[in-house]
Short mmCIF file of C-alpha atoms and ligand atoms in Angstrom, two decimals:
data_model
loop_
_atom_site.label_atom_id
_atom_site.label_comp_id
_atom_site.label_asym_id
_atom_site.label_seq_id
_atom_site.Cartn_x
_atom_site.Cartn_y
_atom_site.Cartn_z
CA MET A 1 -10.46 25.00 157.80
CA ASP A 2 -10.74 23.17 154.49
CA ILE A 3 -9.23 23.88 151.11
CA HIS A 4 -10.73 22.23 148.03
CA LEU A 5 -8.57 21.48 145.03
CA LEU A 6 -10.88 22.39 142.16
CA GLY A 7 -8.23 22.22 139.44
CA THR A 8 -4.83 20.53 139.56
CA ALA A 9 -3.61 20.57 135.96
CA GLY A 10 -1.29 23.05 134.31
CA TYR A 11 -1.73 24.44 130.82
CA HIS A 12 -4.98 22.73 129.76
CA PRO A 13 -7.57 20.42 131.26
CA ASN A 14 -7.57 16.68 130.63
CA GLU A 15 -10.12 13.95 131.31
CA THR A 16 -9.46 13.97 135.06
CA ARG A 17 -8.05 17.41 135.89
CA HIS A 18 -9.03 21.02 135.34
CA THR A 19 -6.52 23.89 135.45
CA ALA A 20 -5.49 25.77 138.56
CA CYS A 21 -8.15 26.66 141.12
CA MET A 22 -8.27 26.14 144.91
CA MET A 23 -11.02 27.31 147.26
CA ILE A 24 -11.45 27.84 151.01
CA PRO A 25 -15.25 28.03 151.06
CA GLU A 26 -15.65 29.11 154.68
CA ALA A 27 -13.58 32.25 154.01
CA GLY A 28 -14.71 32.80 150.43
CA VAL A 29 -11.06 32.71 149.35
CA ILE A 30 -10.08 31.36 145.94
CA LEU A 31 -6.54 30.88 144.68
CA ASP A 32 -6.31 31.17 140.91
CA ALA A 33 -9.13 30.88 138.41
CA GLY A 34 -8.23 28.31 135.78
CA THR A 35 -10.86 26.10 134.19
CA GLY A 36 -11.58 24.53 137.61
CA PHE A 37 -13.25 27.83 138.53
CA PHE A 38 -16.61 26.57 137.26
CA ARG A 39 -16.65 24.26 140.29
CA VAL A 40 -16.61 27.24 142.68
CA ARG A 41 -20.38 27.38 142.21
CA ASP A 42 -20.86 24.17 144.22
CA TRP A 43 -19.02 25.55 147.28
CA ILE A 44 -20.14 29.17 147.61
CA GLN A 45 -21.22 29.94 151.16
CA THR A 46 -20.20 33.58 151.70
CA PRO A 47 -21.59 36.89 150.38
CA GLU A 48 -18.11 37.92 149.20
CA LEU A 49 -15.54 36.06 147.16
CA HIS A 50 -11.84 36.96 147.17
CA VAL A 51 -9.94 35.63 144.16
CA PHE A 52 -6.14 35.86 144.28
CA LEU A 53 -4.33 35.40 140.97
CA SER A 54 -0.78 34.10 140.92
CA HIS A 55 -0.43 35.56 137.42
CA ALA A 56 -2.44 35.90 134.23
CA HIS A 57 -1.42 32.91 132.12
CA LEU A 58 -4.66 31.44 130.83
CA ASP A 59 -4.52 28.30 132.97
CA HIS A 60 -4.81 30.62 136.00
CA CYS A 61 -7.36 33.20 134.86
CA VAL A 62 -9.60 31.96 132.04
CA GLY A 63 -12.18 30.66 134.52
CA LEU A 64 -13.05 34.23 135.53
CA SER A 65 -15.02 34.35 132.29
CA PHE A 66 -17.28 31.58 133.66
CA TYR A 67 -18.56 33.99 136.30
CA ILE A 68 -22.12 34.29 134.96
CA ASP A 69 -22.86 30.61 135.58
CA VAL A 70 -20.75 30.42 138.74
CA LEU A 71 -22.72 33.24 140.37
CA HIS A 72 -26.16 32.45 138.88
CA GLU A 73 -28.81 32.67 141.63
CA LYS A 74 -26.11 32.70 144.30
CA LYS A 75 -26.25 35.34 147.00
CA VAL A 76 -22.84 36.78 146.22
CA GLU A 77 -22.74 40.55 146.66
CA ARG A 78 -19.12 41.33 145.85
CA VAL A 79 -16.29 39.59 144.01
CA PHE A 80 -12.79 40.94 144.56
CA VAL A 81 -9.98 39.93 142.19
CA TYR A 82 -6.44 40.52 143.41
CA GLY A 83 -3.19 40.46 141.46
CA ALA A 84 -0.23 42.46 140.24
CA ALA A 85 -1.19 45.55 138.22
CA ASP A 86 0.04 44.30 134.84
CA LYS A 87 -1.74 40.95 135.32
CA LEU A 88 -5.08 42.56 136.23
CA GLU A 89 -4.75 44.92 133.30
CA ALA A 90 -4.24 41.97 130.94
CA VAL A 91 -7.30 40.18 132.33
CA LYS A 92 -9.48 43.30 132.14
CA THR A 93 -8.47 44.43 128.67
CA GLN A 94 -7.68 41.12 126.97
CA LEU A 95 -9.65 38.25 128.57
CA PHE A 96 -12.60 40.63 128.90
CA SER A 97 -12.11 42.47 125.62
CA ASP A 98 -15.49 42.72 123.92
CA GLN A 99 -14.19 40.55 121.08
CA LEU A 100 -13.40 37.70 123.46
CA PHE A 101 -16.21 38.08 125.99
CA PRO A 102 -19.22 40.36 125.58
CA LEU A 103 -20.33 40.96 129.17
CA PRO A 104 -17.81 42.71 131.40
CA PRO A 105 -17.96 41.45 134.98
CA ASN A 106 -18.72 43.60 137.95
CA PHE A 107 -15.57 42.53 139.81
CA GLU A 108 -13.68 44.82 142.17
CA TRP A 109 -10.07 44.75 141.03
CA VAL A 110 -7.47 45.09 143.77
CA THR A 111 -3.87 45.68 142.77
CA VAL A 112 -1.17 44.18 144.94
CA ASP A 113 2.43 45.30 144.64
CA PRO A 114 4.64 42.23 144.15
CA THR A 115 7.49 43.88 146.07
CA GLN A 116 5.33 44.96 149.04
CA GLY A 117 3.89 41.62 150.05
CA GLN A 118 5.06 41.66 153.66
CA GLY A 119 2.37 44.18 154.58
CA GLY A 120 -0.31 41.96 153.20
CA LEU A 121 -4.07 42.29 153.37
CA ASP A 122 -6.77 41.17 155.77
CA LEU A 123 -8.82 38.09 154.95
CA PRO A 124 -12.28 37.13 156.24
CA LEU A 125 -12.41 35.34 159.62
CA ASP A 126 -9.50 37.40 160.94
CA GLY A 127 -7.01 36.03 158.46
CA ARG A 128 -4.12 37.65 156.70
CA ILE A 129 -2.56 37.09 153.29
CA THR A 130 0.96 38.04 152.23
CA TRP A 131 2.73 37.40 148.93
CA CYS A 132 6.13 37.25 147.29
CA PRO A 133 7.33 37.40 143.68
CA LEU A 134 8.28 34.12 141.98
CA LYS A 135 10.60 33.54 139.06
CA HIS A 136 8.49 32.60 136.01
CA PRO A 137 8.18 34.02 132.47
CA GLY A 138 6.39 37.32 133.17
CA THR A 139 6.66 36.59 136.96
CA SER A 140 4.18 34.95 139.28
CA LEU A 141 3.14 35.52 142.90
CA GLY A 142 3.27 33.06 145.78
CA TYR A 143 0.77 33.52 148.61
CA ARG A 144 0.83 32.74 152.32
CA LEU A 145 -2.48 32.69 154.21
CA GLU A 146 -2.71 32.75 157.98
CA TRP A 147 -5.53 32.41 160.45
CA LYS A 148 -5.26 32.08 164.22
CA ASP A 149 -4.86 28.31 164.24
CA SER A 150 -3.97 27.47 160.67
CA ASN A 151 -1.90 28.58 157.72
CA LEU A 152 -0.94 27.52 154.24
CA ALA A 153 1.18 28.65 151.32
CA TYR A 154 0.46 28.41 147.59
CA ILE A 155 3.45 28.38 145.26
CA THR A 156 2.84 27.81 141.59
CA ASP A 157 4.50 28.50 138.28
CA THR A 158 8.08 28.72 139.38
CA THR A 159 11.21 26.58 139.36
CA ALA A 160 11.79 24.92 142.74
CA SER A 161 15.31 24.78 144.11
CA ALA A 162 16.82 24.24 147.53
CA SER A 163 18.18 27.78 147.33
CA ALA A 164 15.02 29.45 146.00
CA ASP A 165 14.38 32.95 147.36
CA TYR A 166 10.83 32.08 148.46
CA ILE A 167 11.86 29.43 151.01
CA ALA A 168 11.99 31.99 153.84
CA PHE A 169 8.51 33.17 152.83
CA ILE A 170 6.92 29.71 153.24
CA GLN A 171 9.00 28.69 156.27
CA GLY A 172 7.15 26.48 158.74
CA THR A 173 3.75 26.43 157.04
CA ASP A 174 1.25 23.72 158.02
CA LEU A 175 0.32 23.02 154.42
CA LEU A 176 2.22 23.87 151.27
CA ILE A 177 0.49 23.61 147.89
CA HIS A 178 3.34 23.55 145.39
CA GLU A 179 3.40 23.03 141.67
CA CYS A 180 5.21 20.04 140.19
CA ASN A 181 4.74 20.20 136.46
CA PHE A 182 7.48 17.71 135.63
CA ALA A 183 9.03 14.43 136.72
CA ASP A 184 12.77 14.40 137.42
CA GLY A 185 14.83 14.35 134.26
CA ASN A 186 13.09 17.39 132.77
CA GLU A 187 15.23 20.00 134.56
CA ALA A 188 16.19 21.91 131.39
CA MET A 189 12.56 22.13 130.30
CA ALA A 190 11.52 23.11 133.82
CA GLU A 191 14.06 25.94 133.88
CA LYS A 192 13.05 27.12 130.41
CA THR A 193 9.31 27.17 131.12
CA GLY A 194 9.52 28.32 134.74
CA HIS A 195 8.17 25.11 136.28
CA SER A 196 9.34 22.49 138.80
CA CYS A 197 10.58 18.90 138.89
CA LEU A 198 9.83 16.57 141.80
CA THR A 199 13.15 16.34 143.65
CA PRO A 200 13.65 20.13 143.94
CA VAL A 201 10.09 20.44 145.29
CA ALA A 202 10.94 17.90 148.02
CA GLU A 203 14.12 19.86 148.75
CA VAL A 204 12.11 23.06 149.12
CA CYS A 205 9.71 21.30 151.55
CA ALA A 206 12.62 20.08 153.66
CA ALA A 207 14.43 23.43 153.63
CA ALA A 208 11.25 25.30 154.56
CA ASP A 209 10.32 22.72 157.20
CA VAL A 210 6.67 22.58 156.12
CA ASP A 211 4.38 20.06 157.85
CA ARG A 212 3.01 18.61 154.63
CA CYS A 213 2.89 19.32 150.96
CA VAL A 214 0.38 18.57 148.22
CA ILE A 215 1.66 18.93 144.69
CA VAL A 216 -0.48 20.30 141.86
CA HIS A 217 -0.22 21.85 138.35
CA PHE A 218 0.69 18.64 136.55
CA ASN A 219 1.55 18.30 132.91
CA PRO A 220 -1.88 17.37 131.48
CA MET A 221 -0.30 15.13 128.82
CA GLY A 222 1.08 12.85 131.52
CA ASN A 223 -0.04 10.84 134.53
CA PRO A 224 1.60 11.99 137.76
CA GLU A 225 0.78 8.74 139.59
CA GLU A 226 2.88 6.87 137.05
CA GLU A 227 5.54 9.43 136.30
CA LEU A 228 6.36 10.99 139.65
CA ASP A 229 8.48 8.66 141.77
CA LEU A 230 7.41 9.68 145.27
CA ALA A 231 9.43 6.87 146.86
CA SER A 232 12.61 8.39 145.46
CA VAL A 233 12.12 11.64 147.40
CA LYS A 234 11.13 10.05 150.74
CA PRO A 235 14.71 10.31 152.07
CA ILE A 236 14.52 14.07 151.44
CA TYR A 237 10.96 14.76 152.57
CA GLN A 238 8.27 12.38 153.85
CA SER A 239 4.94 14.18 153.75
CA LEU A 240 4.30 14.85 150.11
CA ILE A 241 1.16 13.75 148.29
CA ILE A 242 -0.19 14.09 144.77
CA GLY A 243 -3.16 16.44 144.55
CA GLN A 244 -6.36 15.36 142.78
CA ASP A 245 -9.30 17.37 141.55
CA HIS A 246 -12.05 17.39 144.24
CA MET A 247 -9.53 16.60 146.99
CA ARG A 248 -10.36 18.40 150.24
CA LEU A 249 -7.60 19.09 152.75
CA THR A 250 -8.07 20.24 156.32
CA PHE A 251 -5.39 22.59 157.58
ZN1 ZN B 1 0.34 27.54 134.95
ZN1 ZN B 2 2.44 30.42 134.07
#
């Protein structure tokens, strides 16, 4: 199965990155709907789309308002949008308030209870998705997706730490997509804004024994290739790469 990184910036887009959006075209599954959501159009191949929101900060949901172009002349019959109740309410009443956007979408909104993620929900192609709450201003949700022969976890908008509660949740995944908004040295800012620095992300990967990790949600004012010192975390964890927009990963 392939996952496409359609947006790998946090906060706002820059010349090379759009904000958070990942897609597994074969299953019609989309993780977050930041500005990268406009690229979903190029990869639609299923009659249903399932969009899971980590939370409702604009860099994760504003792309839902691009839906008219994304779906134009596509054979999509149903679009489901999943998230915690307060996040979906904010998207419905604020992002889609008639003052901000005049045409309400025909989405099917599915509330997930942040505390009841172990039960999970079925995904197309006999998959399953579960979730867990993450520490972030207003809270965020991490997701774990499993199919018969493959699985991945998506953890964004939280502060990584070797003792983070979500480590058990992502234990042993084949592919971890984890945010890394900051280089090391920005720990106080990371804690304050609910984001992660590089070394703690590597520590999470090692503690959770994940096969490989791609980092995303970069500070759009910076350049992760220059600022994130991957060599410095190799002694902690080997298989970590920097995500790029349009990157496709097989898992
Ligand atoms: Zn964000
Ligand atoms: Zn956020």
